[in-house]
Tab-separated table of C-alpha atoms in Angstrom:
chain	number	residue	atom	x	y	z
Q	470	UNK	CA	-169.767	-64.650	-42.626
Q	471	UNK	CA	-167.938	-67.478	-44.372
Q	472	UNK	CA	-170.466	-70.013	-43.145
Q	473	UNK	CA	-173.312	-67.802	-44.364
Q	474	UNK	CA	-171.725	-67.672	-47.816
Q	475	UNK	CA	-171.191	-71.448	-47.847
Q	476	UNK	CA	-174.764	-72.089	-46.760
Q	477	UNK	CA	-176.314	-69.628	-49.216
Q	478	UNK	CA	-174.302	-71.031	-52.128
Q	479	UNK	CA	-175.240	-74.597	-51.244
Q	480	UNK	CA	-178.933	-73.658	-50.996
Q	481	UNK	CA	-178.812	-72.101	-54.450
Q	482	UNK	CA	-177.317	-75.334	-55.782
Q	483	UNK	CA	-180.015	-77.430	-54.101
Q	484	UNK	CA	-182.729	-75.160	-55.466
Q	485	UNK	CA	-181.230	-75.536	-58.945
Q	486	UNK	CA	-181.296	-79.315	-58.558
Q	487	UNK	CA	-184.951	-79.242	-57.533
Q	488	UNK	CA	-185.856	-77.017	-60.478
Q	489	UNK	CA	-183.907	-79.247	-62.874
Q	490	UNK	CA	-185.598	-82.369	-61.476
Q	491	UNK	CA	-188.999	-80.747	-61.953
Q	492	UNK	CA	-188.140	-79.758	-65.512
Q	493	UNK	CA	-186.874	-83.228	-66.464
Q	494	UNK	CA	-189.534	-85.147	-64.541
Q	495	UNK	CA	-191.225	-87.601	-66.945
Q	496	UNK	CA	-195.011	-87.988	-67.225
Q	497	UNK	CA	-194.875	-91.279	-65.316
Q	498	UNK	CA	-193.086	-89.831	-62.304
Q	499	UNK	CA	-194.784	-89.746	-58.920
Q	500	UNK	CA	-195.391	-85.999	-58.995
Q	501	UNK	CA	-195.887	-85.648	-62.727
Q	502	UNK	CA	-194.305	-83.274	-65.232
Q	503	UNK	CA	-196.049	-80.273	-63.683
Q	504	UNK	CA	-194.216	-80.561	-60.345
Q	505	UNK	CA	-192.509	-77.485	-58.912
Q	506	UNK	CA	-190.744	-76.444	-55.728
Q	507	UNK	CA	-194.031	-76.090	-53.850
Q	508	UNK	CA	-194.909	-79.679	-54.804
Q	509	UNK	CA	-191.618	-81.070	-53.541
Q	510	UNK	CA	-191.632	-79.121	-50.277
Q	511	UNK	CA	-194.774	-80.887	-49.035
Q	512	UNK	CA	-194.103	-84.281	-50.644
Q	513	UNK	CA	-193.664	-87.631	-48.916
Q	514	UNK	CA	-193.538	-87.399	-45.096
Q	515	UNK	CA	-194.097	-83.638	-45.216
Q	516	UNK	CA	-197.726	-84.444	-46.036
Q	517	UNK	CA	-198.110	-86.076	-42.629
Q	518	UNK	CA	-196.540	-83.107	-40.857
Q	519	UNK	CA	-198.926	-80.796	-42.709
Q	520	UNK	CA	-201.866	-83.002	-41.762
Q	521	UNK	CA	-200.827	-83.007	-38.096
Q	522	UNK	CA	-200.753	-79.215	-38.096
Q	523	UNK	CA	-204.197	-78.946	-39.667
Q	524	UNK	CA	-206.040	-81.988	-38.321
Q	525	UNK	CA	-204.084	-83.300	-35.351
Q	526	UNK	CA	-203.699	-87.014	-34.590
Q	527	UNK	CA	-206.368	-89.673	-35.178
Q	528	UNK	CA	-208.225	-90.791	-32.087
Q	529	UNK	CA	-209.203	-93.989	-33.877
Q	530	UNK	CA	-206.413	-95.764	-35.715
Q	531	UNK	CA	-207.122	-96.445	-39.404
Q	532	UNK	CA	-207.098	-100.113	-40.396
Q	533	UNK	CA	-206.290	-101.931	-43.602
Q	534	UNK	CA	-208.641	-104.398	-45.254
Q	535	UNK	CA	-206.763	-107.155	-43.424
Q	536	UNK	CA	-207.410	-105.494	-40.064
Q	537	UNK	CA	-203.843	-104.246	-39.514
Q	538	UNK	CA	-203.086	-100.708	-38.408
Q	539	UNK	CA	-202.553	-98.559	-41.498
Q	540	UNK	CA	-199.996	-95.803	-41.921
Q	541	UNK	CA	-201.011	-92.729	-39.971
Q	542	UNK	CA	-199.775	-89.592	-38.276
Q	543	UNK	CA	-198.787	-91.248	-34.978
Q	544	UNK	CA	-195.431	-92.182	-36.546
Q	545	UNK	CA	-194.487	-88.481	-36.512
Q	546	UNK	CA	-193.759	-86.211	-33.567
Q	547	UNK	CA	-195.667	-82.944	-33.057
Q	548	UNK	CA	-193.002	-80.305	-32.390
Q	549	UNK	CA	-192.027	-79.577	-35.997
Q	550	UNK	CA	-195.509	-79.463	-37.583
Q	551	UNK	CA	-196.864	-77.257	-34.787
Q	552	UNK	CA	-193.845	-74.942	-34.897
Q	553	UNK	CA	-194.171	-74.746	-38.683
Q	554	UNK	CA	-197.835	-73.886	-38.219
Q	555	UNK	CA	-196.936	-71.053	-35.852
Q	556	UNK	CA	-194.304	-69.737	-38.256
Q	557	UNK	CA	-196.731	-70.185	-41.136
Q	558	UNK	CA	-199.292	-68.014	-39.342
Q	559	UNK	CA	-196.777	-65.173	-39.699
Q	560	UNK	CA	-195.547	-66.085	-43.192
Q	561	UNK	CA	-198.891	-66.884	-44.777
Q	562	UNK	CA	-198.932	-70.685	-45.031
Q	563	UNK	CA	-197.803	-73.836	-43.272
Q	564	UNK	CA	-195.532	-74.618	-46.229
Q	565	UNK	CA	-193.725	-71.302	-45.882
Q	566	UNK	CA	-193.327	-71.873	-42.149
Q	567	UNK	CA	-191.954	-75.381	-42.638
Q	568	UNK	CA	-189.398	-74.254	-45.211
Q	569	UNK	CA	-188.361	-71.312	-43.056
Q	570	UNK	CA	-187.801	-73.574	-40.040
Q	571	UNK	CA	-185.799	-76.082	-42.098
Q	572	UNK	CA	-183.660	-73.345	-43.674
Q	573	UNK	CA	-182.953	-71.591	-40.385
Q	574	UNK	CA	-182.267	-74.862	-38.569
Q	575	UNK	CA	-179.870	-75.895	-41.334
Q	576	UNK	CA	-177.911	-72.662	-41.050
Q	577	UNK	CA	-177.742	-72.943	-37.273
Q	578	UNK	CA	-176.582	-76.555	-37.696
Q	579	UNK	CA	-173.682	-75.257	-39.777
Q	580	UNK	CA	-172.705	-72.768	-37.070
Q	581	UNK	CA	-172.863	-75.321	-34.269
Q	582	UNK	CA	-171.148	-77.997	-36.355
Q	583	UNK	CA	-168.182	-75.686	-36.905
Q	584	UNK	CA	-168.005	-74.916	-33.191
Q	585	UNK	CA	-167.945	-78.571	-32.113
Q	586	UNK	CA	-165.441	-79.615	-34.799
Q	587	UNK	CA	-162.963	-76.743	-34.594
Q	588	UNK	CA	-161.272	-77.820	-31.305
Q	589	UNK	CA	-160.364	-81.198	-32.783
Q	590	UNK	CA	-159.568	-80.541	-36.435
Q	591	UNK	CA	-158.963	-76.794	-36.675
Q	592	UNK	CA	-160.751	-73.918	-38.366
Q	593	UNK	CA	-159.968	-74.763	-41.991
Q	594	UNK	CA	-161.002	-78.407	-41.777
Q	595	UNK	CA	-164.125	-77.450	-39.815
Q	596	UNK	CA	-165.171	-75.063	-42.576
Q	597	UNK	CA	-164.623	-77.786	-45.183
Q	598	UNK	CA	-166.763	-80.114	-43.061
Q	599	UNK	CA	-169.505	-77.476	-43.022
Q	600	UNK	CA	-169.214	-77.232	-46.803
Q	601	UNK	CA	-169.574	-81.006	-47.165
Q	602	UNK	CA	-172.509	-81.028	-44.777
Q	603	UNK	CA	-174.324	-78.142	-46.495
Q	604	UNK	CA	-173.816	-79.756	-49.923
Q	605	UNK	CA	-174.222	-83.387	-48.905
Q	606	UNK	CA	-176.516	-85.885	-50.660
Q	607	UNK	CA	-179.186	-85.166	-48.020
Q	608	UNK	CA	-178.896	-81.364	-48.272
Q	609	UNK	CA	-182.456	-81.266	-49.595
Q	610	UNK	CA	-183.539	-81.738	-45.966
Q	611	UNK	CA	-182.791	-78.039	-45.444
Q	612	UNK	CA	-185.470	-77.033	-47.943
Q	613	UNK	CA	-188.406	-79.411	-47.446
Q	614	UNK	CA	-191.033	-79.875	-44.750
Q	615	UNK	CA	-189.138	-82.498	-42.767
Q	616	UNK	CA	-188.051	-82.444	-39.116
Q	617	UNK	CA	-184.505	-83.682	-39.845
Q	618	UNK	CA	-182.743	-80.309	-39.675
Q	619	UNK	CA	-184.396	-79.144	-36.417
Q	620	UNK	CA	-183.697	-82.520	-34.800
Q	621	UNK	CA	-180.053	-82.448	-35.877
Q	622	UNK	CA	-179.710	-78.924	-34.513
Q	623	UNK	CA	-180.867	-80.165	-31.118
Q	624	UNK	CA	-178.403	-83.073	-31.282
Q	625	UNK	CA	-175.513	-80.765	-32.166
Q	626	UNK	CA	-176.445	-78.369	-29.371
Q	627	UNK	CA	-176.557	-81.329	-26.998
Q	628	UNK	CA	-173.096	-82.469	-28.079
Q	629	UNK	CA	-171.736	-78.951	-27.621
Q	630	UNK	CA	-173.288	-78.758	-24.172
Q	631	UNK	CA	-171.503	-81.941	-23.113
Q	632	UNK	CA	-168.246	-80.832	-24.708
Q	633	UNK	CA	-168.340	-77.644	-22.649
Q	634	UNK	CA	-169.750	-79.367	-19.552
Q	635	UNK	CA	-172.756	-77.020	-19.726
Q	636	UNK	CA	-175.566	-79.276	-18.596
Q	637	UNK	CA	-178.309	-76.766	-17.899
Q	638	UNK	CA	-179.246	-76.246	-21.555
Q	639	UNK	CA	-179.794	-79.991	-21.976
Q	640	UNK	CA	-182.840	-79.876	-19.722
Q	641	UNK	CA	-184.561	-77.867	-22.471
Q	642	UNK	CA	-182.925	-79.568	-25.457
Q	643	UNK	CA	-183.880	-83.140	-24.540
Q	644	UNK	CA	-187.672	-82.593	-24.240
Q	645	UNK	CA	-187.663	-80.690	-27.538
Q	646	UNK	CA	-185.669	-83.496	-29.135
Q	647	UNK	CA	-188.063	-86.141	-27.801
Q	648	UNK	CA	-191.031	-84.583	-29.598
Q	649	UNK	CA	-189.276	-83.579	-32.835
Q	650	UNK	CA	-188.503	-86.996	-34.281
Q	651	UNK	CA	-187.559	-90.481	-32.997
Q	652	UNK	CA	-184.026	-90.732	-31.671
Q	653	UNK	CA	-183.952	-89.371	-28.130
Q	654	UNK	CA	-183.289	-92.903	-26.850
Q	655	UNK	CA	-180.019	-92.787	-28.784
Q	656	UNK	CA	-179.217	-89.591	-26.901
Q	657	UNK	CA	-180.077	-91.329	-23.631
Q	658	UNK	CA	-177.548	-94.047	-24.477
Q	659	UNK	CA	-175.066	-91.337	-25.438
Q	660	UNK	CA	-175.466	-89.719	-22.029
Q	661	UNK	CA	-174.976	-93.087	-20.343
Q	662	UNK	CA	-171.787	-93.796	-22.268
Q	663	UNK	CA	-170.592	-90.251	-21.664
Q	664	UNK	CA	-171.098	-90.707	-17.927
Q	665	UNK	CA	-169.278	-94.045	-17.904
Q	666	UNK	CA	-166.337	-92.552	-19.785
Q	667	UNK	CA	-166.166	-89.549	-17.455
Q	668	UNK	CA	-166.145	-91.911	-14.484
Q	669	UNK	CA	-163.380	-94.074	-15.935
Q	670	UNK	CA	-161.234	-91.038	-16.785
Q	671	UNK	CA	-161.908	-89.093	-13.568
Q	672	UNK	CA	-158.228	-89.246	-12.634
Q	673	UNK	CA	-157.438	-87.062	-15.670
Q	674	UNK	CA	-160.562	-84.895	-15.469
Q	675	UNK	CA	-162.399	-84.805	-12.126
Q	676	UNK	CA	-166.021	-85.901	-12.346
Q	677	UNK	CA	-167.620	-83.721	-9.680
Q	678	UNK	CA	-170.698	-85.011	-7.813
Q	679	UNK	CA	-172.714	-82.153	-9.293
Q	680	UNK	CA	-171.841	-83.378	-12.793
Q	681	UNK	CA	-172.710	-86.960	-11.886
Q	682	UNK	CA	-176.155	-85.844	-10.749
Q	683	UNK	CA	-176.696	-83.897	-13.975
Q	684	UNK	CA	-175.640	-86.739	-16.263
Q	685	UNK	CA	-177.713	-89.348	-14.402
Q	686	UNK	CA	-180.756	-87.062	-14.286
Q	687	UNK	CA	-180.495	-86.135	-17.958
Q	688	UNK	CA	-180.075	-89.763	-19.015
Q	689	UNK	CA	-183.126	-90.687	-16.971
Q	690	UNK	CA	-185.203	-87.856	-18.455
Q	691	UNK	CA	-184.167	-88.814	-21.981
Q	692	UNK	CA	-185.064	-92.452	-21.344
Q	693	UNK	CA	-188.495	-91.652	-19.915
Q	694	UNK	CA	-189.269	-89.197	-22.710
Q	695	UNK	CA	-188.040	-91.744	-25.244
Q	696	UNK	CA	-190.986	-93.979	-24.334
Q	697	UNK	CA	-193.489	-91.205	-23.616
Q	698	UNK	CA	-194.843	-90.931	-27.173
Q	699	UNK	CA	-195.847	-94.589	-27.069
Q	700	UNK	CA	-197.756	-93.916	-23.841
Q	701	UNK	CA	-199.422	-90.798	-25.245
Q	702	UNK	CA	-200.482	-92.600	-28.427
Q	703	UNK	CA	-201.875	-95.455	-26.353
Q	704	UNK	CA	-203.860	-93.164	-24.069
Q	705	UNK	CA	-205.369	-91.173	-26.948
Q	706	UNK	CA	-206.285	-94.141	-29.141
Q	707	UNK	CA	-207.042	-96.709	-26.475
Q	708	UNK	CA	-204.483	-99.131	-27.911
Q	709	UNK	CA	-201.293	-99.760	-25.964
Q	710	UNK	CA	-199.490	-100.737	-29.161
Q	711	UNK	CA	-200.710	-97.749	-31.200
Q	712	UNK	CA	-197.269	-96.289	-31.868
Q	713	UNK	CA	-195.427	-99.540	-32.546
Q	714	UNK	CA	-198.267	-100.864	-34.704
Q	715	UNK	CA	-198.146	-97.639	-36.702
Q	716	UNK	CA	-194.394	-97.902	-37.208
Q	717	UNK	CA	-194.721	-101.544	-38.252
Q	718	UNK	CA	-197.257	-100.530	-40.910
Q	719	UNK	CA	-194.350	-99.044	-42.882
Q	720	UNK	CA	-192.221	-102.119	-42.287
Q	721	UNK	CA	-194.908	-104.332	-43.851
Q	722	UNK	CA	-194.252	-102.614	-47.192
Q	723	UNK	CA	-190.919	-104.412	-47.276
Q	724	UNK	CA	-191.123	-107.635	-45.302
Q	725	UNK	CA	-194.856	-108.228	-44.944
Q	726	UNK	CA	-196.475	-109.142	-41.648
Q	727	UNK	CA	-193.477	-110.316	-39.658
Q	728	UNK	CA	-195.161	-110.155	-36.266
Q	729	UNK	CA	-194.527	-107.605	-33.538
Q	730	UNK	CA	-191.500	-105.465	-32.908
Q	731	UNK	CA	-188.375	-107.286	-31.738
Q	732	UNK	CA	-185.223	-105.213	-31.113
Q	733	UNK	CA	-182.402	-105.794	-33.637
Q	734	UNK	CA	-184.631	-108.008	-35.791
Q	735	UNK	CA	-185.149	-105.404	-38.511
Q	736	UNK	CA	-181.628	-105.666	-39.865
Q	737	UNK	CA	-181.885	-109.442	-40.078
Q	738	UNK	CA	-185.207	-109.163	-41.910
Q	739	UNK	CA	-183.759	-106.579	-44.271
Q	740	UNK	CA	-180.679	-108.665	-45.017
Q	741	UNK	CA	-182.931	-111.584	-45.929
Q	742	UNK	CA	-185.262	-109.384	-48.014
Q	743	UNK	CA	-182.641	-107.471	-49.971
Q	744	UNK	CA	-180.394	-110.406	-50.774
Q	745	UNK	CA	-183.341	-112.488	-51.931
Q	746	UNK	CA	-184.416	-109.548	-54.104
Q	747	UNK	CA	-180.943	-109.475	-55.628
Q	748	UNK	CA	-181.010	-113.208	-56.302
Q	749	UNK	CA	-178.396	-113.989	-53.654
Q	750	UNK	CA	-178.486	-116.423	-50.765
Q	751	UNK	CA	-179.686	-114.761	-47.522
Q	752	UNK	CA	-176.638	-116.126	-45.699
Q	753	UNK	CA	-174.521	-113.634	-47.641
Q	754	UNK	CA	-176.745	-110.878	-46.323
Q	755	UNK	CA	-176.122	-111.945	-42.734
Q	756	UNK	CA	-172.400	-112.149	-43.413
Q	757	UNK	CA	-172.450	-108.719	-45.027
Q	758	UNK	CA	-174.399	-107.299	-42.093
Q	759	UNK	CA	-171.863	-108.694	-39.642
Q	760	UNK	CA	-168.966	-107.245	-41.614
Q	761	UNK	CA	-170.719	-103.871	-41.812
Q	762	UNK	CA	-171.194	-103.748	-38.047
Q	763	UNK	CA	-167.568	-104.734	-37.420
Q	764	UNK	CA	-166.273	-102.211	-39.950
Q	765	UNK	CA	-168.378	-99.406	-38.493
Q	766	UNK	CA	-167.190	-100.214	-34.989
Q	767	UNK	CA	-163.581	-100.344	-36.158
Q	768	UNK	CA	-163.833	-96.937	-37.833
Q	769	UNK	CA	-165.346	-95.315	-34.747
Q	770	UNK	CA	-162.826	-96.977	-32.444
Q	771	UNK	CA	-159.569	-96.822	-34.390
Q	772	UNK	CA	-159.736	-94.241	-37.191
Q	773	UNK	CA	-157.325	-91.409	-36.314
Q	774	UNK	CA	-159.457	-88.896	-38.196
Q	775	UNK	CA	-162.535	-89.874	-36.189
Q	776	UNK	CA	-160.499	-89.822	-32.970
Q	777	UNK	CA	-159.588	-86.185	-33.608
Q	778	UNK	CA	-163.253	-85.230	-33.403
Q	779	UNK	CA	-163.262	-85.875	-29.682
Q	780	UNK	CA	-164.958	-88.424	-27.429
Q	781	UNK	CA	-168.368	-86.758	-27.402
Q	782	UNK	CA	-168.858	-86.985	-31.162
Q	783	UNK	CA	-167.533	-90.544	-31.242
Q	784	UNK	CA	-169.841	-91.611	-28.413
Q	785	UNK	CA	-172.824	-89.977	-30.112
Q	786	UNK	CA	-172.041	-91.770	-33.376
Q	787	UNK	CA	-171.680	-95.114	-31.601
Q	788	UNK	CA	-174.906	-94.562	-29.650
Q	789	UNK	CA	-176.882	-93.647	-32.734
Q	790	UNK	CA	-175.572	-96.634	-34.691
Q	791	UNK	CA	-176.538	-98.975	-31.836
Q	792	UNK	CA	-179.971	-97.335	-31.728
Q	793	UNK	CA	-180.446	-97.873	-35.470
Q	794	UNK	CA	-179.406	-101.502	-35.154
Q	795	UNK	CA	-182.038	-101.938	-32.461
Q	796	UNK	CA	-185.036	-100.242	-34.086
Q	797	UNK	CA	-184.565	-99.668	-37.811
Q	798	UNK	CA	-185.367	-101.779	-40.863
Q	799	UNK	CA	-182.853	-100.779	-43.573
Q	800	UNK	CA	-184.618	-99.697	-46.758
Q	801	UNK	CA	-184.593	-96.734	-49.101
Q	802	UNK	CA	-184.873	-94.245	-46.209
Q	803	UNK	CA	-181.549	-95.379	-44.784
Q	804	UNK	CA	-179.667	-92.358	-46.167
Q	805	UNK	CA	-182.058	-89.937	-44.482
Q	806	UNK	CA	-181.997	-91.944	-41.269
Q	807	UNK	CA	-178.194	-91.555	-41.169
Q	808	UNK	CA	-178.523	-87.744	-41.194
Q	809	UNK	CA	-177.885	-87.404	-37.417
Q	810	UNK	CA	-174.377	-88.808	-38.007
Q	811	UNK	CA	-173.461	-85.562	-39.794
Q	812	UNK	CA	-170.763	-84.609	-37.220
Q	813	UNK	CA	-168.636	-87.346	-38.838
Q	814	UNK	CA	-168.140	-85.016	-41.818
Q	815	UNK	CA	-165.337	-83.669	-39.648
Q	816	UNK	CA	-163.421	-86.919	-40.114
Q	817	UNK	CA	-163.911	-86.709	-43.890
Q	818	UNK	CA	-162.606	-83.132	-43.901
Q	819	UNK	CA	-159.636	-83.828	-41.615
Q	820	UNK	CA	-157.154	-84.932	-44.345
Q	821	UNK	CA	-155.441	-81.745	-45.547
Q	822	UNK	CA	-155.151	-82.731	-49.199
Q	823	UNK	CA	-156.922	-80.167	-51.377
Q	824	UNK	CA	-157.557	-82.691	-54.200
Q	825	UNK	CA	-159.195	-84.993	-51.637
Q	826	UNK	CA	-161.445	-82.240	-50.315
Q	827	UNK	CA	-162.455	-81.098	-53.788
Q	828	UNK	CA	-163.202	-84.695	-54.771
Q	829	UNK	CA	-165.389	-85.141	-51.673
Q	830	UNK	CA	-167.260	-81.917	-52.451
Q	831	UNK	CA	-167.847	-83.054	-56.021
Q	832	UNK	CA	-169.075	-86.440	-54.778
Q	833	UNK	CA	-171.455	-84.663	-52.385
Q	834	UNK	CA	-172.988	-82.652	-55.207
Q	835	UNK	CA	-173.297	-85.678	-57.487
Q	836	UNK	CA	-174.901	-87.636	-54.661
Q	837	UNK	CA	-177.277	-84.772	-53.917
Q	838	UNK	CA	-178.473	-84.613	-57.515
Q	839	UNK	CA	-178.848	-88.401	-57.624
Q	840	UNK	CA	-180.955	-88.365	-54.462
Q	841	UNK	CA	-183.190	-85.463	-55.511
Q	842	UNK	CA	-183.704	-86.892	-58.985
Q	843	UNK	CA	-184.642	-90.362	-57.775
Q	844	UNK	CA	-186.740	-89.375	-54.756
Q	845	UNK	CA	-188.483	-86.331	-56.225
Q	846	UNK	CA	-187.918	-86.223	-59.989
Q	847	UNK	CA	-188.888	-89.889	-60.335
Q	848	UNK	CA	-190.302	-91.376	-57.123
Q	849	UNK	CA	-191.787	-94.341	-58.960
Q	850	UNK	CA	-189.810	-97.389	-57.786
Q	851	UNK	CA	-190.092	-99.131	-54.437
Q	852	UNK	CA	-186.678	-97.743	-53.473
Q	853	UNK	CA	-187.615	-94.156	-54.440
Q	854	UNK	CA	-188.905	-93.366	-50.953
Q	855	UNK	CA	-186.827	-90.786	-49.048
């Protein structure tokens, strides 16, 4: 009941922020002064999900005037738009179905988040973490046609399954995750690290042969499925590089035609791009990137508040960070891309100081308004892309 109250209150706040952004939106904004909630729900990437539900995926890849693959629906997985379409058939429209799925997934995320955090930080801190999560700067993801909330729900259910050594449910979770949004390869790495840790600590907790088989099988399934969308896109379009070329079409907006995909190169390209844009020497960007990686690793490895969350959450966070370093080009979507790290709200909520928790909650709400205003109320600058 308490989580329901927290979630409902936070959704009312988010709705108020959307309405305020629409009211204050200037004539030159991306969506114009006549924007409303219905406009925002299907804005940005939600347009692609809607198109997938109504038109499917292109058999022939669209090309730019220069002959490069243009942005298209192959960058997005099919599970969410099709599920939203099915729900929309009952509710009257795809938009209604998408919002319903996001809202329900967000609430279920809150329930599962509490359950995976409570053993490490206690009931009170877990509820505060749920409050931070439901009111966070990216809380708009619970009310727009994006796949973030359903994907996170699958991740949280996967973490809980490993915490409880209940492997059977993962055989259903992983395929659903693979076709909801990119990131199942991070979960494959997570399973690998989980298995290595269980093996190294088997003297304290026996690692039965049955469990070994499950972990190895699940990691293998996640790895195969992690590359399956590339194969499917290639078979349908007749181009082996259809998926990667589509993903790189977004990267060209920032760094131009930098050649094919090379793992871990995106962060180096972004460091060069952003620091040049700020009038600083690119070498400072590389130094800053190195310090960021070291600091992130240190927090995950040594922070006592993170340690209290348990090994599964820490291993997931490390796996997802490594995955992002390998495949992502940091740009304005970086905040949304970090959404799967939401279990770390438990570490933020762990300190028992009430002033600290209230300050964090206030910062969440300020950050949420800032994000909604810039990405939806304005949406005019190159960094106003959620």
